[in-house]
PDB file of N, CA and C in Angstrom:
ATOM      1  N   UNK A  26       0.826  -1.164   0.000  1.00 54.00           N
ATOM      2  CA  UNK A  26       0.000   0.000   0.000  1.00 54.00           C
ATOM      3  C   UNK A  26       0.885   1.247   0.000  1.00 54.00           C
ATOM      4  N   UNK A  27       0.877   2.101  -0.727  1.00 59.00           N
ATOM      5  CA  UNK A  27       1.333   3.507  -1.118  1.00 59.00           C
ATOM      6  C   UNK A  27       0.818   4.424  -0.002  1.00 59.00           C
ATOM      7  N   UNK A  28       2.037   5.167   0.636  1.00 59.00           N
ATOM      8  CA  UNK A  28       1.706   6.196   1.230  1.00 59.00           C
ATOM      9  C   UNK A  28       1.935   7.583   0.720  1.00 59.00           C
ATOM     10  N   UNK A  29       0.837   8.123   0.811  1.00 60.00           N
ATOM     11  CA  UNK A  29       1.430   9.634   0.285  1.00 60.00           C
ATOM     12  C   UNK A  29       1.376  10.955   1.377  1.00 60.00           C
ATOM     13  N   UNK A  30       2.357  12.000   1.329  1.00 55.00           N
ATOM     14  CA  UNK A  30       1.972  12.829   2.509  1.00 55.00           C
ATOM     15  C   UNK A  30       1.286  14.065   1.806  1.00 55.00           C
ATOM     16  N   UNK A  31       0.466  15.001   2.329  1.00 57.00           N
ATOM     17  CA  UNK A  31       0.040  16.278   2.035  1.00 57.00           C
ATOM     18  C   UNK A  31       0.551  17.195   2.470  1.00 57.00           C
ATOM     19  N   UNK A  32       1.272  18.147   1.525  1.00 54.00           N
ATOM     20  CA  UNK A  32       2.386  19.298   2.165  1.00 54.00           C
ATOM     21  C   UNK A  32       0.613  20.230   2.027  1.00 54.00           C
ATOM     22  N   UNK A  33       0.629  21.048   2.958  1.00 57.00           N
ATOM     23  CA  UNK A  33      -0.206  22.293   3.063  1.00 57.00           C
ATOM     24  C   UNK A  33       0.849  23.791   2.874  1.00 57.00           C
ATOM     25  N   UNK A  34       0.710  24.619   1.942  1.00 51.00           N
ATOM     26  CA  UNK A  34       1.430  25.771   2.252  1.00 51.00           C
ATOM     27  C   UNK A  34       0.959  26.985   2.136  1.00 51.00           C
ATOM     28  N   UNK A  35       1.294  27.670   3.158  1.00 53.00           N
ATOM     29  CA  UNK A  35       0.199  29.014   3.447  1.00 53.00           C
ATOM     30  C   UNK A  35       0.664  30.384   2.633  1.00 53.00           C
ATOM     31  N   UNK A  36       0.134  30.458   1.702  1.00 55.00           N
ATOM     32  CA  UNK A  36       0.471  31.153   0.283  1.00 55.00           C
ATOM     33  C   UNK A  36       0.353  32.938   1.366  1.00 55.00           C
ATOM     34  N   UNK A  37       0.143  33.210   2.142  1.00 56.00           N
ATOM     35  CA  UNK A  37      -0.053  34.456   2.964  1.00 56.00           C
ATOM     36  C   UNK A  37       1.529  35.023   2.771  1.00 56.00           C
ATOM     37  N   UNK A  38       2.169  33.966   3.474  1.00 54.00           N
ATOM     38  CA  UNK A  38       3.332  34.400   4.375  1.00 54.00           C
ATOM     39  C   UNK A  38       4.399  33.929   3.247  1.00 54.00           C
ATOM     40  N   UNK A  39       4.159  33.238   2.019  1.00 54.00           N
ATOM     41  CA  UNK A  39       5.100  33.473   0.832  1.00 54.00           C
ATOM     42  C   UNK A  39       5.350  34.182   0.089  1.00 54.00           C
ATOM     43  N   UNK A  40       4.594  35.713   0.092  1.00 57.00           N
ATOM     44  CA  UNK A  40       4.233  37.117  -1.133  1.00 57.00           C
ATOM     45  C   UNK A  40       5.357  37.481  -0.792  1.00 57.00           C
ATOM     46  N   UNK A  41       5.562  38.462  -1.850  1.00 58.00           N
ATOM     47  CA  UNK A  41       7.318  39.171  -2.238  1.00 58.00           C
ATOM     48  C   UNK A  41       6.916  40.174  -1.502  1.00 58.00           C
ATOM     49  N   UNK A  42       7.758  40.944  -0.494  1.00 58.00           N
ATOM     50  CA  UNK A  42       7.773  41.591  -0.166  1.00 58.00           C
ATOM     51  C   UNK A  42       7.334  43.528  -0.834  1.00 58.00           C
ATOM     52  N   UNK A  43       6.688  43.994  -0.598  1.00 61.00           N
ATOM     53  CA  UNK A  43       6.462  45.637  -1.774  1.00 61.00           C
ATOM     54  C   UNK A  43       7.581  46.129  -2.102  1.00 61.00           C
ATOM     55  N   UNK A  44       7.703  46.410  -3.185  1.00 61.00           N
ATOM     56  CA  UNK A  44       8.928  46.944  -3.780  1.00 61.00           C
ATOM     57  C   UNK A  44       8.567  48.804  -3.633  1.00 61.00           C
ATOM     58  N   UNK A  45      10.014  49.287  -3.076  1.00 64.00           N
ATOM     59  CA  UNK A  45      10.046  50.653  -2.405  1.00 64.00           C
ATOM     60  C   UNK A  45       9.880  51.207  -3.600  1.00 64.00           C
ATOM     61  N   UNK A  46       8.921  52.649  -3.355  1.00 75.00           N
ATOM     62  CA  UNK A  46       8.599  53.073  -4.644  1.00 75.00           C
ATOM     63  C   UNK A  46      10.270  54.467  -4.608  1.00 75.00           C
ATOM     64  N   UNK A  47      10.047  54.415  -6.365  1.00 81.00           N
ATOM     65  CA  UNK A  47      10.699  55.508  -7.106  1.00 81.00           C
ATOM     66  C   UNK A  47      10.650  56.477  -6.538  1.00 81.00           C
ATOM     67  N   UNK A  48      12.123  57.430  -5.860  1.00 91.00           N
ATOM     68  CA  UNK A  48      12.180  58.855  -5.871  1.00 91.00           C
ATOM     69  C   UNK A  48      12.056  59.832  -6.482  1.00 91.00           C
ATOM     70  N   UNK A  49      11.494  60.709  -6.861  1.00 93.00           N
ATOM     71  CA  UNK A  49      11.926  61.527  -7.549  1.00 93.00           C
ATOM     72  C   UNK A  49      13.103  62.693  -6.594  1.00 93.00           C
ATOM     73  N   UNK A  50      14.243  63.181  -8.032  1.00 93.00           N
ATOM     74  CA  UNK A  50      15.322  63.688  -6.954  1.00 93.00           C
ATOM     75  C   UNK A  50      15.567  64.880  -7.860  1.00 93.00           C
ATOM     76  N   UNK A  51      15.677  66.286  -7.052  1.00 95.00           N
ATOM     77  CA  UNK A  51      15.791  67.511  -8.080  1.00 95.00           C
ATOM     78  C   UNK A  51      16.818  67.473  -9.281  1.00 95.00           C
ATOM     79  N   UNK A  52      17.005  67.373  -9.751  1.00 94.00           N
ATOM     80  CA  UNK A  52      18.044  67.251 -10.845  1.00 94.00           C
ATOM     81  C   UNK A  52      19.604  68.416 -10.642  1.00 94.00           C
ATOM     82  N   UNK A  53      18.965  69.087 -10.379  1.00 96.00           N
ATOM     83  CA  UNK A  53      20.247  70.562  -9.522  1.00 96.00           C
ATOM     84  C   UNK A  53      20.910  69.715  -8.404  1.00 96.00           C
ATOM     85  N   UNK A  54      20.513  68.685  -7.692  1.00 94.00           N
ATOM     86  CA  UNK A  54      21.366  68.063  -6.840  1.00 94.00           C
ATOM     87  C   UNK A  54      22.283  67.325  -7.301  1.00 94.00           C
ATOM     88  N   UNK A  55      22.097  66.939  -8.653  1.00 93.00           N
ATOM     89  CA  UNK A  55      23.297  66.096  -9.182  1.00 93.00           C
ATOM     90  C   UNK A  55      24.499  67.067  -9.536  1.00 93.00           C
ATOM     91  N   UNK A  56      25.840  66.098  -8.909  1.00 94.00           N
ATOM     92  CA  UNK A  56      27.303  67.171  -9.640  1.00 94.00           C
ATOM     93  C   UNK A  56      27.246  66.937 -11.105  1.00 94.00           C
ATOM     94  N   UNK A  57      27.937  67.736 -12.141  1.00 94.00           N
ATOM     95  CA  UNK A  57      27.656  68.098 -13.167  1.00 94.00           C
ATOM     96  C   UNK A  57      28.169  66.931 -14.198  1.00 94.00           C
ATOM     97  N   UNK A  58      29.325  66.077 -13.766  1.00 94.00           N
ATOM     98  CA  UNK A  58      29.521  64.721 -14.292  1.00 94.00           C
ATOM     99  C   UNK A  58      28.145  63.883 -14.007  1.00 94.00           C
ATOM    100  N   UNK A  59      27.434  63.883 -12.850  1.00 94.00           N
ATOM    101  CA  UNK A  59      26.713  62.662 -13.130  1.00 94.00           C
ATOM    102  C   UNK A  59      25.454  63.431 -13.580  1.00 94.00           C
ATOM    103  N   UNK A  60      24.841  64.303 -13.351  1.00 95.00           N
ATOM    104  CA  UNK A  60      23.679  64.863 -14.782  1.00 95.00           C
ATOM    105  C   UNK A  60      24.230  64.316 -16.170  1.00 95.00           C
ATOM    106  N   UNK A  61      25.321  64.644 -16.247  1.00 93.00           N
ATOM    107  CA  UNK A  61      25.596  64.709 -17.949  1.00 93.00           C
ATOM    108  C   UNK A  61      26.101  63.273 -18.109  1.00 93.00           C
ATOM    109  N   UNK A  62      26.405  62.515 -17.532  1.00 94.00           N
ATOM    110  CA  UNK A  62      26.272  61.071 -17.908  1.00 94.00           C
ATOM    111  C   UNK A  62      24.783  60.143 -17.757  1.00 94.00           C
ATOM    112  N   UNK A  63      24.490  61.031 -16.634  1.00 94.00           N
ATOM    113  CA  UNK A  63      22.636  60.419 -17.024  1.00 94.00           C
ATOM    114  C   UNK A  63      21.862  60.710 -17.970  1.00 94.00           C
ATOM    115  N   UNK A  64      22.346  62.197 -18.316  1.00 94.00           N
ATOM    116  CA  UNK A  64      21.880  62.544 -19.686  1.00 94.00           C
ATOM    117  C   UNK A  64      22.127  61.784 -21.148  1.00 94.00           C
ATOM    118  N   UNK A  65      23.595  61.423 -20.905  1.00 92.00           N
ATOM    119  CA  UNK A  65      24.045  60.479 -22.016  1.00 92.00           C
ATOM    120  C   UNK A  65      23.749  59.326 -22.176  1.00 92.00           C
ATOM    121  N   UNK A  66      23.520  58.557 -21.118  1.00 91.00           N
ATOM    122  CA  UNK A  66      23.231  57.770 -20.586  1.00 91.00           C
ATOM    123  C   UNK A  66      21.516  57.168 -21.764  1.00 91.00           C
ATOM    124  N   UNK A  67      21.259  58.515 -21.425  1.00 90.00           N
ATOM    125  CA  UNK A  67      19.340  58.232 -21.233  1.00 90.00           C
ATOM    126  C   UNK A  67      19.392  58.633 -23.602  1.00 90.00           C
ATOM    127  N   UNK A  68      19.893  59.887 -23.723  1.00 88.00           N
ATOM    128  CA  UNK A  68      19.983  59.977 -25.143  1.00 88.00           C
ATOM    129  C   UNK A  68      20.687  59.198 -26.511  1.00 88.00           C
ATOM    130  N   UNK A  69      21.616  58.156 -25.602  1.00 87.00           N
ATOM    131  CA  UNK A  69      22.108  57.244 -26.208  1.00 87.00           C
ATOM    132  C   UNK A  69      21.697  55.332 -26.458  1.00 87.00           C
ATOM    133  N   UNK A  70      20.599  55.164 -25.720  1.00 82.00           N
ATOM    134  CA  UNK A  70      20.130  54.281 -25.422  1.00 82.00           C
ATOM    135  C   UNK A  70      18.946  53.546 -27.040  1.00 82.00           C
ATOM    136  N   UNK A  71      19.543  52.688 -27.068  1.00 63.00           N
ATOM    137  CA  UNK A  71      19.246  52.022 -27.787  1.00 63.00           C
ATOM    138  C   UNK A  71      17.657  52.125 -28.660  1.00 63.00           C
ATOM    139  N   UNK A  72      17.163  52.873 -29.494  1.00 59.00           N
ATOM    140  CA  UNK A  72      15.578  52.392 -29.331  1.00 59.00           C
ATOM    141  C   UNK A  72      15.654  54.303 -29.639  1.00 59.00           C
ATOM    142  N   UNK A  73      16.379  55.101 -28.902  1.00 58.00           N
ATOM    143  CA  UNK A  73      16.053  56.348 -28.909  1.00 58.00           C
ATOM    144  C   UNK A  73      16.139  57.071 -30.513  1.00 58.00           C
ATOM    145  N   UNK A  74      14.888  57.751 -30.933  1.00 61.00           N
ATOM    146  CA  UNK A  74      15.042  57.825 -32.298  1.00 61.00           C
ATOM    147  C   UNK A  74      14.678  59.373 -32.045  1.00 61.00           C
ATOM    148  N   UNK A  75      15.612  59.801 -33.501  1.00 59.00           N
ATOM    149  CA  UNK A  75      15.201  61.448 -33.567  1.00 59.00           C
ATOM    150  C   UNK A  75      14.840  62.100 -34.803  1.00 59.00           C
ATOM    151  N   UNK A  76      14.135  61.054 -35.463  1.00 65.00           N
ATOM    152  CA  UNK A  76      13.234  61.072 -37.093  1.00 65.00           C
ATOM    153  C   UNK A  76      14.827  60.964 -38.195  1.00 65.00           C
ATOM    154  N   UNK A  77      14.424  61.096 -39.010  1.00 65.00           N
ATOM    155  CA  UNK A  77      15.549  61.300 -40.323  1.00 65.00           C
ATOM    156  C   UNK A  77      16.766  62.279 -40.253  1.00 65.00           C
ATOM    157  N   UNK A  78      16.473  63.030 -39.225  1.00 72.00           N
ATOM    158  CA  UNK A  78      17.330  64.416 -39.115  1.00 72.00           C
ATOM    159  C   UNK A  78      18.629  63.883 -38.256  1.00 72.00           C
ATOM    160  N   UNK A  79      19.959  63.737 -38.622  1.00 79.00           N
ATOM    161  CA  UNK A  79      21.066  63.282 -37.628  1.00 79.00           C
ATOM    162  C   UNK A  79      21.194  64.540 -36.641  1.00 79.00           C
ATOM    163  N   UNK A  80      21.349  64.555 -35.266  1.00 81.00           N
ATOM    164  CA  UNK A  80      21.154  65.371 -33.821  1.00 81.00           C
ATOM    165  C   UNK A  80      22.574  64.990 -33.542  1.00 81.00           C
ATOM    166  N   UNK A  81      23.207  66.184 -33.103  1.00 86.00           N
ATOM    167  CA  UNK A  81      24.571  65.428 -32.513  1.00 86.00           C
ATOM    168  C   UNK A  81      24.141  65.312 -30.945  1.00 86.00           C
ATOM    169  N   UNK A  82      25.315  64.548 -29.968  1.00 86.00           N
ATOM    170  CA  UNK A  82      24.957  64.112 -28.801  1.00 86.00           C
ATOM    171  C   UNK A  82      25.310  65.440 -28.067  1.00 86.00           C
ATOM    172  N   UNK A  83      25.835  66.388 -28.450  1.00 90.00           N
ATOM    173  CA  UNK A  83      25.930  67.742 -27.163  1.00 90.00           C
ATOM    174  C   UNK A  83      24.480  68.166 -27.971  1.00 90.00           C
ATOM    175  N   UNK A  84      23.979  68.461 -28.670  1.00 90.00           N
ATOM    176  CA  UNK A  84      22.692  68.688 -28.957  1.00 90.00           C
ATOM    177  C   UNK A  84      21.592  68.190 -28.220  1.00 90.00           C
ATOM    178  N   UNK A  85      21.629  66.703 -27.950  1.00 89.00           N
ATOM    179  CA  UNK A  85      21.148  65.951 -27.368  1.00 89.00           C
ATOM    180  C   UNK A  85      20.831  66.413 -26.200  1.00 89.00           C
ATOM    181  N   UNK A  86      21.805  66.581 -25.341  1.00 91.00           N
ATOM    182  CA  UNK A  86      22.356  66.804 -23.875  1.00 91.00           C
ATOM    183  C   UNK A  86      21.776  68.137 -23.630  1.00 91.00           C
ATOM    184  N   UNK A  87      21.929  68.955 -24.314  1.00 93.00           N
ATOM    185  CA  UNK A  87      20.822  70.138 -24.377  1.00 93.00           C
ATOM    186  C   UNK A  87      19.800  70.365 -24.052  1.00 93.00           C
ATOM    187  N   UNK A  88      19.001  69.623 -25.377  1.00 92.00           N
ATOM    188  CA  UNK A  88      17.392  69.441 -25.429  1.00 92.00           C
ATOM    189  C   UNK A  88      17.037  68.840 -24.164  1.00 92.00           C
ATOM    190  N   UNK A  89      17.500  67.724 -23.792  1.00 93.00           N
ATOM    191  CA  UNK A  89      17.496  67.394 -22.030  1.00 93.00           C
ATOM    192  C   UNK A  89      17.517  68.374 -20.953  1.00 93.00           C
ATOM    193  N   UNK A  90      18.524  68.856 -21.082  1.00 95.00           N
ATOM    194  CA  UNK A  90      18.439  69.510 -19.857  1.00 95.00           C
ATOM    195  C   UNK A  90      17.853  70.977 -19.872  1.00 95.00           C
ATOM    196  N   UNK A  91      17.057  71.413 -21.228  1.00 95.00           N
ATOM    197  CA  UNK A  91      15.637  72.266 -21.276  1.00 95.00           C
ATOM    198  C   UNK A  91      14.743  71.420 -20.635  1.00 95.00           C
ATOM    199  N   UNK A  92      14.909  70.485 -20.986  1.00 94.00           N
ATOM    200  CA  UNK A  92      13.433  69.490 -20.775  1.00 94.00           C
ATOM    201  C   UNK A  92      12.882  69.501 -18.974  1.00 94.00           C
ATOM    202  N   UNK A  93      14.660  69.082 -18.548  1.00 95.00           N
ATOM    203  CA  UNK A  93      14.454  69.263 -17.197  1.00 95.00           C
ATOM    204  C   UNK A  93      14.648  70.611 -16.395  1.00 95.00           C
ATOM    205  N   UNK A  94      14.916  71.955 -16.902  1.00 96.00           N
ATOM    206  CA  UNK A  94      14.711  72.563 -16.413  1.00 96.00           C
ATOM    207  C   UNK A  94      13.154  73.810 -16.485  1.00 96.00           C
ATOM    208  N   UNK A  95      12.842  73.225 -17.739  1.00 95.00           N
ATOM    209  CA  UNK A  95      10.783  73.045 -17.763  1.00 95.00           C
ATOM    210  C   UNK A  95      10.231  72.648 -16.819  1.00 95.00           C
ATOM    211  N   UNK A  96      10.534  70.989 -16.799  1.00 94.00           N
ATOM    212  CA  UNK A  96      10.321  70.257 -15.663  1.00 94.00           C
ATOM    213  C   UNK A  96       9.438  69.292 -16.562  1.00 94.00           C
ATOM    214  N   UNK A  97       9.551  69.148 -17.491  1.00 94.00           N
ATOM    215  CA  UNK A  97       8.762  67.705 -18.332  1.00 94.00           C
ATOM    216  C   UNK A  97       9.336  66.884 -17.887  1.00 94.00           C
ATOM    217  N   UNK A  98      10.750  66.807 -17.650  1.00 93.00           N
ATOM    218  CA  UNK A  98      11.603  66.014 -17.665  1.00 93.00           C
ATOM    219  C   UNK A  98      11.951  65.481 -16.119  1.00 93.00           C
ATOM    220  N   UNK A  99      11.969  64.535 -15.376  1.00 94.00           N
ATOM    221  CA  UNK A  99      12.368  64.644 -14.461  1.00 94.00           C
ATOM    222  C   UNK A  99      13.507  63.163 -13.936  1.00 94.00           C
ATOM    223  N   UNK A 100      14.145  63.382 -13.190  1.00 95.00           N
ATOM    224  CA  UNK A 100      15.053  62.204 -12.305  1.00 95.00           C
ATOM    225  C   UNK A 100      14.720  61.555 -11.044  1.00 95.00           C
ATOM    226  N   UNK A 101      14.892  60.228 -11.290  1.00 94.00           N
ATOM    227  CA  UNK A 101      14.177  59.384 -10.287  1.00 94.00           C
ATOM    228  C   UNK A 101      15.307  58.667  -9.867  1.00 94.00           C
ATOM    229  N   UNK A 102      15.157  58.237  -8.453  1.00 92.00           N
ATOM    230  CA  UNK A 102      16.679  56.854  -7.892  1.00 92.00           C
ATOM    231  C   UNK A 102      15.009  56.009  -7.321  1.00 92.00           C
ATOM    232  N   UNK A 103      15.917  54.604  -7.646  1.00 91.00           N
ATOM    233  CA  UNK A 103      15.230  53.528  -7.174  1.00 91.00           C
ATOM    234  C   UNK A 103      16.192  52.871  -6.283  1.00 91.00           C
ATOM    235  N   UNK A 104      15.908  53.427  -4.753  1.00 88.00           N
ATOM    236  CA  UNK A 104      16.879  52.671  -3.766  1.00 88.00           C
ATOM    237  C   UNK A 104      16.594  50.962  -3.880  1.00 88.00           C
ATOM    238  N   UNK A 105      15.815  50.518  -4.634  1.00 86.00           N
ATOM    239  CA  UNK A 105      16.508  48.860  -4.407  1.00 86.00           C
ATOM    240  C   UNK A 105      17.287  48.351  -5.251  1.00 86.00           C
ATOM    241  N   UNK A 106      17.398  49.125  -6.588  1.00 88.00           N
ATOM    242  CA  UNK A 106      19.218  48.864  -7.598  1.00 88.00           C
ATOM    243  C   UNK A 106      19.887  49.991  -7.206  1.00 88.00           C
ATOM    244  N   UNK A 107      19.327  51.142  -6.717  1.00 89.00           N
ATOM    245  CA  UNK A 107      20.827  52.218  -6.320  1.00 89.00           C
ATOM    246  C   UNK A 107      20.872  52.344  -8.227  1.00 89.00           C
ATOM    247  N   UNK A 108      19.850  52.797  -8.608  1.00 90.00           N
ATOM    248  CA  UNK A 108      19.916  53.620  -9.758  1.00 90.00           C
ATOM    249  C   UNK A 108      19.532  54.509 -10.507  1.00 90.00           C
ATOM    250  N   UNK A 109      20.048  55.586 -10.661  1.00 92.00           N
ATOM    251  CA  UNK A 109      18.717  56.980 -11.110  1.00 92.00           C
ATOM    252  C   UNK A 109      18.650  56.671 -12.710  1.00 92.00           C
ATOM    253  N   UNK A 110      17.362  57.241 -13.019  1.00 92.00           N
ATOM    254  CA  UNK A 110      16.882  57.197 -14.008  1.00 92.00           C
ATOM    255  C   UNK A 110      15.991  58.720 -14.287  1.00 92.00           C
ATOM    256  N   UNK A 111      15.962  58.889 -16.040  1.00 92.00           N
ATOM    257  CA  UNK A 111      15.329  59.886 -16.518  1.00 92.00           C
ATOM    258  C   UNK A 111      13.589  59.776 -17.194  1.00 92.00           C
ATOM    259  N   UNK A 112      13.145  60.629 -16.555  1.00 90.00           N
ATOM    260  CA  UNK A 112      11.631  60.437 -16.869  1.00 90.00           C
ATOM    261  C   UNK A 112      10.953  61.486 -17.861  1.00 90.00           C
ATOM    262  N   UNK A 113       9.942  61.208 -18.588  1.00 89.00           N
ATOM    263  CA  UNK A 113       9.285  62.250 -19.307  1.00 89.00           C
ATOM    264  C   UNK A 113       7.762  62.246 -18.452  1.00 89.00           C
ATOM    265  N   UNK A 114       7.281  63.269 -18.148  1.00 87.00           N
ATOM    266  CA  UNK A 114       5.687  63.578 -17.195  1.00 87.00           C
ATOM    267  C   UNK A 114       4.531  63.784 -18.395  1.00 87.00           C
ATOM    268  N   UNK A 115       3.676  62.847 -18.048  1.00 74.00           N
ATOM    269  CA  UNK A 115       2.495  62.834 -18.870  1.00 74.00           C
ATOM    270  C   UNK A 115       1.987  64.256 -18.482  1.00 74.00           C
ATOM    271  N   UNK A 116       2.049  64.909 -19.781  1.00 58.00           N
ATOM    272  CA  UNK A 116       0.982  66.289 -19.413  1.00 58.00           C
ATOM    273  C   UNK A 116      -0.423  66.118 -20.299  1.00 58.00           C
TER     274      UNK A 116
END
């Protein structure tokens, strides 16, 4: 005769813990190397298109940092990778 056991497991106390939400962080707080590598960072990224017209990358870096000093534009750190990132604000 076959015995079998029944594991019971209490699906409550197995959920992932909430993931800490996104900062947003003034952008004037960054020193001027790491703006402009987040900037590069964010205008060089794969996928980023700027129609038929070639943009050089200090051009780039520009239009950014109008963007963020509008405030369309804004910078976020996500303390659980310890990584800032650049945002565009739904208006």
């Amino acid at each position: 005769m076959e015995t079998r056991k029944i594991i019971r497991l209490n699906l409550k106390t197995a959920t992932a813990p909430e993931p800490e939400p996104q900062l947003e962080i003034p952008w004037q707080s960054l020193s001027t190397p790491a703006l402009e590598g987040l900037i590069e960072e964010f205008v060089t990224r794969e996928g980023t298109e700027y129609g038929a017209m070639e943009v050089s990358l200090a051009r780039k870096v520009e239009q950014v940092k109008r963007q963020l000093a509008q405030g369309s534009v804004y910078v976020s750190f996500d303390p659980e990778s310890g990584t800032a990132s650049l945002h565009s604000r739904v208006q």
